[in-house]
């Protein structure tokens, strides 16, 4: 049986007064305990009211009396309301399930919290409440329209930032006044740069928006991510923007440098900028510089055998693909150079135990000869550095760093060479289309063959008889035939002498490396 309403009211008054006293005194430890007791007290009442576990009292009257008392308490000083905002709205929302009238009163109390507290914090809190109570009668879901309203407002700011940035055709500074206004709106919503650049606050916004309008929300989600990333890049470009957003960009960069999970999340958000085909190159250039600023000061990397990095790899893989687009298509040589530098630094940040798999996926899914050539050169450099670490280690078996550094020295690396020299569709590669990739593949094969031979090792299996015969008969000899035929055709088959000269220049280095590879393989086969 329930206690009388006046007893419950007196107990509630006592608990609220206790919370106020401890919060005002700055006694955070005891105030947290007091708040927890208050919440437990309210939850016990709401649970009993919903279950109708009473005989002599009207549950709606009890609930409304409790909610009215809390509503009056909302006149307390801001510091008290802020301290209670993380827990009390959830407890209040439970009373909404007692009756329709209770729903209205509970909504009024929640509205007061939304008006007095940080919109960002309230959005997160109300999302939690929504998840807890979404199984209840759908009539009560409207209690959380306020949370959805916050989400839509924040989303609108991010989308506007994206659209303003995309609309720039020449002078970036011309859009600065509008960006300043939007950044000021962001700080009023108390969105942080670290939350925007890592995507945490984007995910929080989308939780409600996608539930409310899934079809439109999905279409808009990419614009929200782009706008969130651009909000930070604008702050990096212009200090007055960061000031308007009340953001400490130096602190944000330092936090990303010291936390590998947040850094990888930020790389994923920045990829939205690099992959946006209609965004100005100037904004992409600042995005690359911001990324370099982060990567140049890394103080925390992750390379732990016991951690599963698989959930992060798709993000890093697509991010590297986005940076590749800048490397390939930027007209500025400085931007291409900086983008390649950023690419190598992001690649180096990936744990060595999975780095090879990422590079292999990038090679297999690229249709650019030049990019495949660059990626194969990256593989070669990883193998070279691994050999140096292995050679300089006194105890390579026990040295984890050395063991990881040799992860590129495995039979799968020859599959990358075969992918280029003997494409899956069959036959030798097209030299007019894939000359860069062919040259890099030949250089990689020669490097592995010489290194394994001089080091008396066979980690890749390249020195086994069947592998040597396969390379000789299926890769090198067909390629020699193609090179010879193409060279002859280039001398007599092109009307345009410039085109013929270009083809011959492309074939010369391929021919030199190819014949050296053939000599090395023939020499090895003689002694088997």
Coordinates of C-alpha atoms in Angstrom, one line a residue:
X1 CA 0.0 0.0 0.0
X2 CA 1.3 3.5 -0.9
X3 CA 2.1 6.0 1.8
X4 CA 0.0 9.2 2.0
X5 CA 0.7 11.8 -0.6
X6 CA 1.8 14.4 2.0
X7 CA 4.4 11.9 3.4
X8 CA 5.8 11.4 -0.1
X9 CA 5.9 15.1 -0.7
X10 CA 7.7 15.7 2.6
X11 CA 10.2 13.0 1.8
X12 CA 10.8 14.5 -1.7
X13 CA 11.2 18.0 -0.2
X14 CA 13.8 16.6 2.2
X15 CA 15.8 14.9 -0.5
X16 CA 15.7 17.9 -2.9
X17 CA 16.8 20.2 0.0
X18 CA 19.7 17.8 0.8
X19 CA 20.8 17.8 -2.9
X20 CA 20.7 21.6 -3.0
X21 CA 22.7 22.0 0.2
X22 CA 25.4 19.7 -0.8
X23 CA 25.7 21.1 -4.4
X24 CA 25.9 24.7 -3.1
X25 CA 28.6 23.6 -0.6
X26 CA 30.7 22.1 -3.4
X27 CA 30.5 18.7 -1.8
X28 CA 30.5 16.8 -5.0
X29 CA 31.1 13.3 -3.6
X30 CA 28.2 13.4 -1.2
X31 CA 26.0 15.4 -3.6
X32 CA 26.3 12.6 -6.2
X33 CA 25.2 10.1 -3.6
X34 CA 22.3 12.3 -2.6
X35 CA 21.2 12.7 -6.2
X36 CA 21.4 8.9 -6.7
X37 CA 19.1 8.5 -3.6
X38 CA 16.7 11.0 -5.0
X39 CA 16.5 9.3 -8.4
X40 CA 16.0 5.9 -6.8
X41 CA 13.2 7.3 -4.6
X42 CA 11.5 8.8 -7.6
X43 CA 11.9 5.6 -9.7
X44 CA 10.4 3.5 -6.9
X45 CA 7.3 5.7 -6.9
X46 CA 6.9 5.8 -10.7
X47 CA 7.4 2.0 -11.0
X48 CA 4.7 1.4 -8.4
X49 CA 2.3 3.9 -10.0
X50 CA 2.7 2.3 -13.4
X51 CA 2.3 -1.1 -11.9
X52 CA -0.8 0.2 -10.0
X53 CA 0.6 -1.4 -6.9
X54 CA -1.6 0.6 -4.5
X55 CA -5.1 0.6 -3.1
X56 CA -6.2 3.8 -1.6
X57 CA -4.5 6.5 -3.7
X58 CA -5.2 7.8 -7.2
X59 CA -1.9 7.2 -9.1
X60 CA -2.4 10.2 -11.4
X61 CA -2.9 12.5 -8.4
X62 CA 0.3 11.2 -6.7
X63 CA 2.3 11.6 -9.9
X64 CA 1.1 15.1 -10.6
X65 CA 1.8 16.2 -7.1
X66 CA 5.3 14.8 -7.4
X67 CA 5.9 16.5 -10.8
X68 CA 4.4 19.8 -9.6
X69 CA 6.8 19.8 -6.7
X70 CA 9.8 19.2 -9.0
X71 CA 8.4 21.9 -11.4
X72 CA 8.5 24.4 -8.5
X73 CA 12.0 23.3 -7.6
X74 CA 13.2 24.3 -11.0
X75 CA 13.4 27.9 -9.8
X76 CA 16.6 26.9 -7.9
X77 CA 20.0 28.4 -8.8
X78 CA 21.5 27.3 -12.2
X79 CA 24.4 25.4 -10.6
X80 CA 21.8 23.1 -8.8
X81 CA 19.8 22.6 -12.0
X82 CA 22.9 21.8 -14.0
X83 CA 24.0 19.2 -11.4
X84 CA 20.6 17.5 -11.5
X85 CA 20.2 17.7 -15.3
X86 CA 22.1 14.5 -16.0
X87 CA 19.7 12.3 -13.9
X88 CA 16.5 14.0 -12.9
X89 CA 14.9 14.4 -16.4
X90 CA 15.1 10.6 -16.9
X91 CA 13.4 10.1 -13.5
X92 CA 10.7 12.7 -14.4
X93 CA 10.1 11.1 -17.8
X94 CA 9.1 7.8 -16.2
X95 CA 6.0 9.5 -14.6
X96 CA 4.8 10.3 -18.2
X97 CA 3.7 6.7 -18.4
X98 CA 1.1 7.0 -15.6
X99 CA -1.5 8.9 -17.7
X100 CA -1.9 11.4 -20.5
X101 CA -2.2 14.3 -18.0
X102 CA 1.0 13.2 -16.3
X103 CA 2.7 13.2 -19.7
X104 CA 1.8 16.9 -20.1
X105 CA 3.2 17.8 -16.7
X106 CA 6.3 15.8 -17.2
X107 CA 6.8 17.5 -20.6
X108 CA 6.6 20.9 -18.9
X109 CA 9.4 19.9 -16.5
X110 CA 11.6 18.5 -19.3
X111 CA 11.0 21.8 -21.2
X112 CA 12.4 23.7 -18.2
X113 CA 15.5 21.6 -18.2
X114 CA 16.0 22.1 -21.9
X115 CA 15.6 25.8 -21.5
X116 CA 18.0 26.1 -18.5
X117 CA 20.7 23.6 -19.4
X118 CA 23.2 22.8 -22.2
X119 CA 21.3 21.8 -25.4
X120 CA 24.1 19.3 -26.2
X121 CA 23.9 17.7 -22.8
X122 CA 20.1 17.6 -22.8
X123 CA 20.1 16.0 -26.3
X124 CA 22.3 13.2 -25.0
X125 CA 20.2 12.7 -21.9
X126 CA 16.9 12.7 -23.7
X127 CA 18.2 10.2 -26.2
X128 CA 19.0 7.9 -23.3
X129 CA 15.4 8.3 -22.0
X130 CA 14.0 7.7 -25.4
X131 CA 15.9 4.4 -25.6
X132 CA 14.7 3.3 -22.2
X133 CA 11.0 4.1 -22.8
X134 CA 10.6 3.5 -26.6
X135 CA 8.9 0.2 -25.8
X136 CA 6.0 2.1 -24.0
X137 CA 2.8 3.3 -25.6
X138 CA 3.6 5.4 -28.6
X139 CA 1.4 8.3 -27.2
X140 CA 4.3 9.0 -24.8
X141 CA 6.9 9.4 -27.5
X142 CA 5.9 13.0 -28.1
X143 CA 7.5 13.8 -24.8
X144 CA 10.8 13.8 -26.6
X145 CA 9.9 16.1 -29.5
X146 CA 11.9 18.7 -27.7
X147 CA 15.0 16.5 -28.0
X148 CA 14.3 16.0 -31.7
X149 CA 13.9 19.8 -32.1
X150 CA 17.3 20.4 -30.6
X151 CA 18.8 17.7 -33.0
X152 CA 17.1 19.3 -36.0
X153 CA 18.4 22.8 -35.0
X154 CA 22.0 21.5 -34.6
X155 CA 21.7 19.5 -37.8
X156 CA 20.5 22.6 -39.7
X157 CA 23.6 24.5 -38.6
X158 CA 26.0 21.8 -39.8
X159 CA 24.1 21.5 -43.1
X160 CA 24.3 25.2 -43.7
X161 CA 28.0 25.2 -43.0
X162 CA 28.4 22.4 -45.6
X163 CA 26.3 24.2 -48.2
X164 CA 28.1 27.5 -47.6
X165 CA 31.5 25.9 -48.0
X166 CA 30.4 23.9 -51.1
X167 CA 29.1 27.1 -52.7
X168 CA 32.5 28.8 -52.6
X169 CA 33.9 29.2 -56.1
X170 CA 36.8 31.6 -55.5
X171 CA 37.2 33.9 -52.5
X172 CA 36.9 31.9 -49.3
X173 CA 37.1 35.0 -47.1
X174 CA 33.8 36.3 -48.7
X175 CA 31.9 33.7 -46.7
X176 CA 33.5 34.5 -43.4
X177 CA 30.7 36.6 -42.0
X178 CA 28.1 33.9 -42.5
X179 CA 30.5 31.2 -41.1
X180 CA 31.1 33.4 -38.0
X181 CA 27.3 33.6 -37.4
X182 CA 26.9 29.9 -37.8
X183 CA 29.9 29.2 -35.5
X184 CA 28.3 31.5 -32.9
X185 CA 25.2 29.4 -33.1
X186 CA 27.3 26.3 -32.5
X187 CA 28.7 27.7 -29.3
X188 CA 25.2 28.6 -28.1
X189 CA 24.3 24.9 -28.6
X190 CA 27.5 24.1 -26.7
X191 CA 28.9 21.9 -29.4
X192 CA 32.6 21.2 -29.0
X193 CA 35.2 21.0 -31.7
X194 CA 36.4 17.7 -30.3
X195 CA 32.8 16.3 -30.5
X196 CA 32.4 17.6 -34.0
X197 CA 35.7 16.4 -35.5
X198 CA 35.4 13.0 -33.9
X199 CA 31.8 12.6 -35.0
X200 CA 30.5 11.9 -31.5
X201 CA 28.0 14.8 -31.6
X202 CA 27.1 14.0 -35.2
X203 CA 26.1 10.5 -34.1
X204 CA 24.1 11.9 -31.2
X205 CA 22.2 14.3 -33.5
X206 CA 21.5 11.6 -36.0
X207 CA 20.1 9.2 -33.3
X208 CA 17.0 11.2 -33.1
X209 CA 16.9 12.7 -36.6
X210 CA 17.1 9.3 -38.3
X211 CA 14.5 7.8 -36.1
X212 CA 12.1 10.7 -36.9
X213 CA 12.7 10.8 -40.6
X214 CA 14.8 7.9 -41.7
X215 CA 14.7 8.4 -45.5
X216 CA 15.5 12.1 -45.4
X217 CA 17.9 11.7 -42.5
X218 CA 20.1 9.2 -44.4
X219 CA 20.3 11.6 -47.3
X220 CA 21.2 14.5 -45.1
X221 CA 23.6 12.6 -42.8
X222 CA 26.6 13.0 -45.1
X223 CA 26.0 16.8 -45.3
X224 CA 25.9 16.9 -41.5
X225 CA 29.2 15.0 -41.2
X226 CA 30.7 17.3 -43.9
X227 CA 29.4 20.4 -42.1
X228 CA 30.7 19.2 -38.7
X229 CA 34.2 18.6 -40.1
X230 CA 34.2 22.0 -41.9
X231 CA 33.2 23.8 -38.7
X232 CA 36.5 22.8 -37.3
X233 CA 38.5 23.5 -40.5
X234 CA 37.0 27.0 -40.6
X235 CA 38.2 27.5 -37.1
X236 CA 41.7 26.3 -38.1
X237 CA 41.7 28.6 -41.1
X238 CA 40.5 31.7 -39.3
X239 CA 41.1 32.3 -35.6
X240 CA 38.1 34.6 -35.3
X241 CA 35.8 31.6 -36.2
X242 CA 37.3 29.5 -33.4
X243 CA 36.8 32.4 -31.0
X244 CA 33.2 32.7 -32.1
X245 CA 32.7 29.0 -31.4
X246 CA 34.6 29.5 -28.0
X247 CA 36.9 26.7 -29.1
X248 CA 40.5 26.0 -28.0
X249 CA 41.9 24.5 -31.2
X250 CA 45.3 23.8 -29.7
X251 CA 43.7 21.7 -27.0
X252 CA 41.7 19.8 -29.6
X253 CA 44.8 19.0 -31.6
X254 CA 46.7 17.9 -28.5
X255 CA 43.8 15.6 -27.5
X256 CA 43.8 14.0 -30.9
X257 CA 47.5 13.6 -30.8
X258 CA 47.3 11.8 -27.5
X259 CA 44.3 9.5 -28.2
X260 CA 44.5 7.1 -31.1
X261 CA 40.8 6.2 -31.2
X262 CA 39.7 9.8 -31.3
X263 CA 42.4 10.5 -33.9
X264 CA 41.2 7.8 -36.2
X265 CA 37.6 9.0 -35.8
X266 CA 38.8 12.5 -36.7
X267 CA 40.6 11.1 -39.8
X268 CA 37.3 9.5 -40.8
X269 CA 35.4 12.8 -40.4
X270 CA 38.1 14.7 -42.4
X271 CA 37.7 12.2 -45.2
X272 CA 34.3 13.8 -45.9
X273 CA 36.1 16.9 -46.9
X274 CA 38.7 15.2 -49.1
X275 CA 36.1 13.0 -50.9
X276 CA 33.7 15.9 -51.6
X277 CA 34.0 16.4 -55.4
X278 CA 32.4 19.9 -55.4
X279 CA 34.3 21.4 -52.4
X280 CA 36.9 24.0 -53.2
X281 CA 40.6 22.9 -53.3
X282 CA 41.4 25.7 -50.8
X283 CA 39.3 24.1 -48.1
X284 CA 40.7 20.7 -48.9
X285 CA 44.2 22.2 -48.6
X286 CA 43.4 23.5 -45.1
X287 CA 42.0 20.1 -44.3
X288 CA 45.2 18.4 -45.3
X289 CA 47.3 20.9 -43.3
X290 CA 45.1 20.3 -40.2
X291 CA 45.6 16.6 -40.6
X292 CA 49.3 17.0 -40.9
X293 CA 49.3 19.2 -37.8
X294 CA 47.7 16.3 -35.9
X295 CA 49.9 13.6 -37.3
X296 CA 53.2 15.5 -36.9
X297 CA 52.8 15.6 -33.1
X298 CA 51.5 12.1 -32.3
X299 CA 52.4 11.1 -28.7
X300 CA 50.3 7.9 -28.5
X301 CA 50.1 5.1 -31.0
X302 CA 48.4 1.7 -30.7
X303 CA 50.2 -1.5 -31.6
X304 CA 48.9 -4.1 -29.2
X305 CA 48.7 -7.7 -30.1
X306 CA 45.7 -8.2 -27.8
X307 CA 43.5 -5.4 -29.3
X308 CA 41.1 -6.0 -32.2
X309 CA 41.4 -3.2 -34.7
X310 CA 39.0 -4.6 -37.2
X311 CA 36.2 -2.2 -36.4
X312 CA 38.4 0.8 -37.1
X313 CA 39.9 -0.5 -40.4
X314 CA 37.0 0.3 -42.7
X315 CA 37.1 4.0 -41.6
X316 CA 40.9 4.2 -42.1
X317 CA 40.7 2.4 -45.4
X318 CA 38.1 4.8 -46.9
X319 CA 40.0 7.8 -45.4
X320 CA 43.1 6.8 -47.2
X321 CA 41.1 6.4 -50.4
X322 CA 39.8 9.9 -49.9
X323 CA 43.3 11.3 -49.5
X324 CA 44.3 9.4 -52.7
X325 CA 41.7 11.5 -54.5
X326 CA 43.5 14.7 -53.4
X327 CA 46.9 13.2 -54.5
X328 CA 45.6 12.3 -57.9
X329 CA 43.3 15.2 -58.8
X330 CA 44.7 18.3 -57.1
X331 CA 46.1 20.9 -59.5
X332 CA 48.5 22.3 -57.0
X333 CA 51.8 20.4 -56.7
X334 CA 52.1 21.6 -53.1
X335 CA 48.7 20.2 -52.2
X336 CA 49.6 16.9 -53.9
X337 CA 52.8 16.8 -52.0
X338 CA 51.2 17.6 -48.6
X339 CA 48.4 15.0 -49.3
X340 CA 51.0 12.3 -50.0
X341 CA 52.8 13.2 -46.8
X342 CA 49.5 13.0 -44.9
X343 CA 48.8 9.7 -46.6
X344 CA 52.1 8.2 -45.4
X345 CA 51.6 9.5 -41.9
X346 CA 48.1 8.0 -41.6
X347 CA 49.4 4.8 -43.0
X348 CA 52.2 4.7 -40.4
X349 CA 49.6 5.3 -37.7
X350 CA 47.9 2.0 -38.6
X351 CA 49.2 -0.9 -36.4
X352 CA 51.8 -2.8 -38.4
X353 CA 49.9 -6.1 -37.8
X354 CA 47.1 -4.9 -40.1
X355 CA 48.9 -2.3 -42.2
X356 CA 49.7 -4.8 -45.0
X357 CA 46.1 -5.8 -45.3
X358 CA 45.1 -2.1 -45.7
X359 CA 47.7 -1.5 -48.4
X360 CA 46.7 -4.7 -50.2
X361 CA 43.0 -3.7 -50.2
X362 CA 44.0 -0.2 -51.6
X363 CA 46.0 -1.8 -54.4
X364 CA 43.4 -4.3 -55.4
X365 CA 40.7 -1.7 -55.5
X366 CA 42.5 1.0 -57.4
X367 CA 42.2 1.5 -61.1
X368 CA 44.9 4.2 -61.4
X369 CA 48.2 3.0 -62.6
X370 CA 50.1 5.8 -61.0
X371 CA 48.4 5.2 -57.6
X372 CA 49.0 1.5 -57.8
X373 CA 52.7 2.3 -58.5
X374 CA 52.8 4.6 -55.5
X375 CA 51.2 2.0 -53.2
X376 CA 53.6 -0.7 -54.4
X377 CA 56.5 1.7 -53.6
X378 CA 55.0 2.1 -50.1
X379 CA 55.0 -1.7 -49.7
X380 CA 58.6 -1.8 -50.8
X381 CA 59.5 0.9 -48.3
X382 CA 57.7 -1.0 -45.5
X383 CA 59.7 -4.1 -46.4
X384 CA 63.0 -2.2 -46.5
X385 CA 62.4 -0.7 -43.0
X386 CA 61.3 -4.1 -41.7
X387 CA 64.6 -5.5 -42.9
X388 CA 66.6 -2.8 -41.2
X389 CA 64.8 -3.4 -37.9
X390 CA 65.2 -7.1 -38.2
X391 CA 68.9 -6.8 -39.0
X392 CA 69.6 -4.3 -36.1
X393 CA 67.8 -6.4 -33.5
X394 CA 69.8 -8.6 -31.3
X395 CA 66.8 -10.7 -30.4
X396 CA 64.2 -10.6 -33.2
X397 CA 62.2 -13.4 -31.7
X398 CA 61.4 -11.6 -28.5
X399 CA 61.2 -8.1 -29.9
X400 CA 57.6 -7.3 -30.6
X401 CA 58.3 -4.3 -32.7
X402 CA 60.7 -6.3 -35.0
X403 CA 58.2 -9.1 -35.3
X404 CA 55.6 -6.7 -36.5
X405 CA 58.0 -5.0 -38.8
X406 CA 58.5 -8.3 -40.7
X407 CA 54.8 -8.7 -41.3
X408 CA 55.3 -7.5 -44.9
X409 CA 57.7 -10.3 -45.5
X410 CA 55.1 -13.0 -46.3
X411 CA 54.0 -14.9 -49.4
X412 CA 51.0 -12.6 -49.9
X413 CA 53.3 -9.8 -51.1
X414 CA 54.0 -11.8 -54.3
X415 CA 50.3 -11.8 -55.0
X416 CA 50.5 -8.0 -55.3
X417 CA 53.2 -8.4 -57.9
X418 CA 51.2 -11.0 -59.8
X419 CA 48.1 -8.7 -59.6
X420 CA 49.9 -6.2 -61.8
X421 CA 52.2 -8.4 -64.0
X422 CA 49.5 -11.0 -64.7
X423 CA 46.1 -9.3 -64.2
X424 CA 43.1 -11.5 -63.2
X425 CA 41.6 -11.0 -66.7
X426 CA 44.6 -12.9 -68.1
X427 CA 47.6 -12.0 -70.2
X428 CA 50.3 -9.4 -69.6
X429 CA 49.2 -5.9 -68.6
X430 CA 48.4 -3.0 -71.0
X431 CA 51.7 -1.0 -71.1
X432 CA 49.9 2.1 -72.4
X433 CA 47.6 2.1 -69.4
X434 CA 49.7 0.6 -66.6
X435 CA 53.3 1.5 -67.2
X436 CA 53.7 3.1 -63.8
X437 CA 52.2 0.1 -62.0
X438 CA 54.3 -2.4 -64.0
X439 CA 57.6 -0.6 -63.3
X440 CA 56.8 -0.5 -59.5
X441 CA 55.8 -4.2 -59.5
X442 CA 59.1 -5.2 -61.3
X443 CA 61.1 -3.0 -58.9
X444 CA 59.4 -4.7 -55.9
X445 CA 60.0 -8.2 -57.3
X446 CA 63.7 -7.4 -57.9
X447 CA 64.1 -6.0 -54.4
X448 CA 62.5 -9.0 -52.8
X449 CA 64.5 -11.4 -54.9
X450 CA 67.8 -9.8 -54.2
X451 CA 67.1 -9.3 -50.5
X452 CA 66.0 -12.9 -49.9
X453 CA 69.0 -14.1 -51.8
X454 CA 71.6 -12.1 -50.0
X455 CA 70.0 -12.7 -46.6
X456 CA 69.7 -16.4 -47.0
X457 CA 66.0 -16.3 -46.2
X458 CA 62.9 -17.2 -48.0
X459 CA 60.1 -15.5 -46.0
X460 CA 58.1 -14.7 -49.1
X461 CA 58.7 -18.1 -50.8
X462 CA 60.2 -16.3 -53.8
X463 CA 63.2 -18.6 -53.9
X464 CA 61.3 -21.8 -54.2
X465 CA 61.5 -23.5 -57.5
X466 CA 57.8 -23.4 -58.3
X467 CA 57.6 -19.7 -57.5
X468 CA 60.6 -18.9 -59.6
X469 CA 59.3 -20.9 -62.6
X470 CA 55.9 -19.3 -62.3
X471 CA 57.3 -15.8 -62.2
X472 CA 59.6 -16.7 -65.2
X473 CA 57.0 -18.4 -67.4
X474 CA 53.9 -16.5 -66.5
X475 CA 55.0 -13.0 -65.6
X476 CA 58.4 -12.1 -67.0
X477 CA 58.6 -13.8 -70.4
X478 CA 55.1 -12.8 -71.6
X479 CA 56.0 -9.2 -70.5
X480 CA 59.3 -9.3 -72.4
X481 CA 57.4 -10.3 -75.5
X482 CA 54.9 -7.5 -75.0
X483 CA 57.7 -4.9 -74.4
X484 CA 59.6 -6.0 -77.5
X485 CA 56.5 -5.8 -79.7
X486 CA 55.4 -2.5 -78.2
X487 CA 58.8 -1.0 -78.7
X488 CA 58.8 -2.0 -82.4
X489 CA 55.3 -0.6 -82.9
X490 CA 56.3 2.6 -81.2
X491 CA 59.1 3.2 -83.7
X492 CA 57.0 2.7 -86.8
X493 CA 53.4 2.6 -85.8
X494 CA 52.7 6.2 -84.5
X495 CA 52.1 9.1 -86.8
X496 CA 52.6 11.4 -83.9
X497 CA 56.3 11.4 -83.1
X498 CA 55.6 12.9 -79.6
X499 CA 53.3 10.0 -78.7
X500 CA 55.9 7.5 -79.9
X501 CA 58.6 9.3 -77.9
X502 CA 56.5 9.2 -74.8
X503 CA 55.8 5.5 -75.1
X504 CA 59.5 4.7 -75.7
X505 CA 60.5 6.8 -72.6
X506 CA 57.9 4.9 -70.5
X507 CA 59.2 1.5 -71.8
X508 CA 62.9 2.1 -71.3
X509 CA 63.0 1.8 -67.5
X510 CA 60.5 -1.1 -67.6
X511 CA 62.8 -2.9 -70.1
X512 CA 65.9 -2.4 -67.9
X513 CA 64.3 -3.7 -64.7
X514 CA 62.5 -6.5 -66.6
X515 CA 65.7 -7.9 -68.1
X516 CA 67.5 -7.6 -64.7
X517 CA 64.7 -9.7 -63.1
X518 CA 64.9 -12.3 -65.9
X519 CA 68.7 -12.6 -65.4
X520 CA 68.3 -13.0 -61.6
X521 CA 65.6 -15.7 -62.0
X522 CA 67.6 -17.6 -64.6
X523 CA 70.6 -17.5 -62.4
X524 CA 68.6 -18.9 -59.4
X525 CA 67.0 -21.6 -61.6
X526 CA 70.4 -22.9 -62.7
X527 CA 71.3 -23.8 -59.1
X528 CA 68.1 -25.6 -58.3

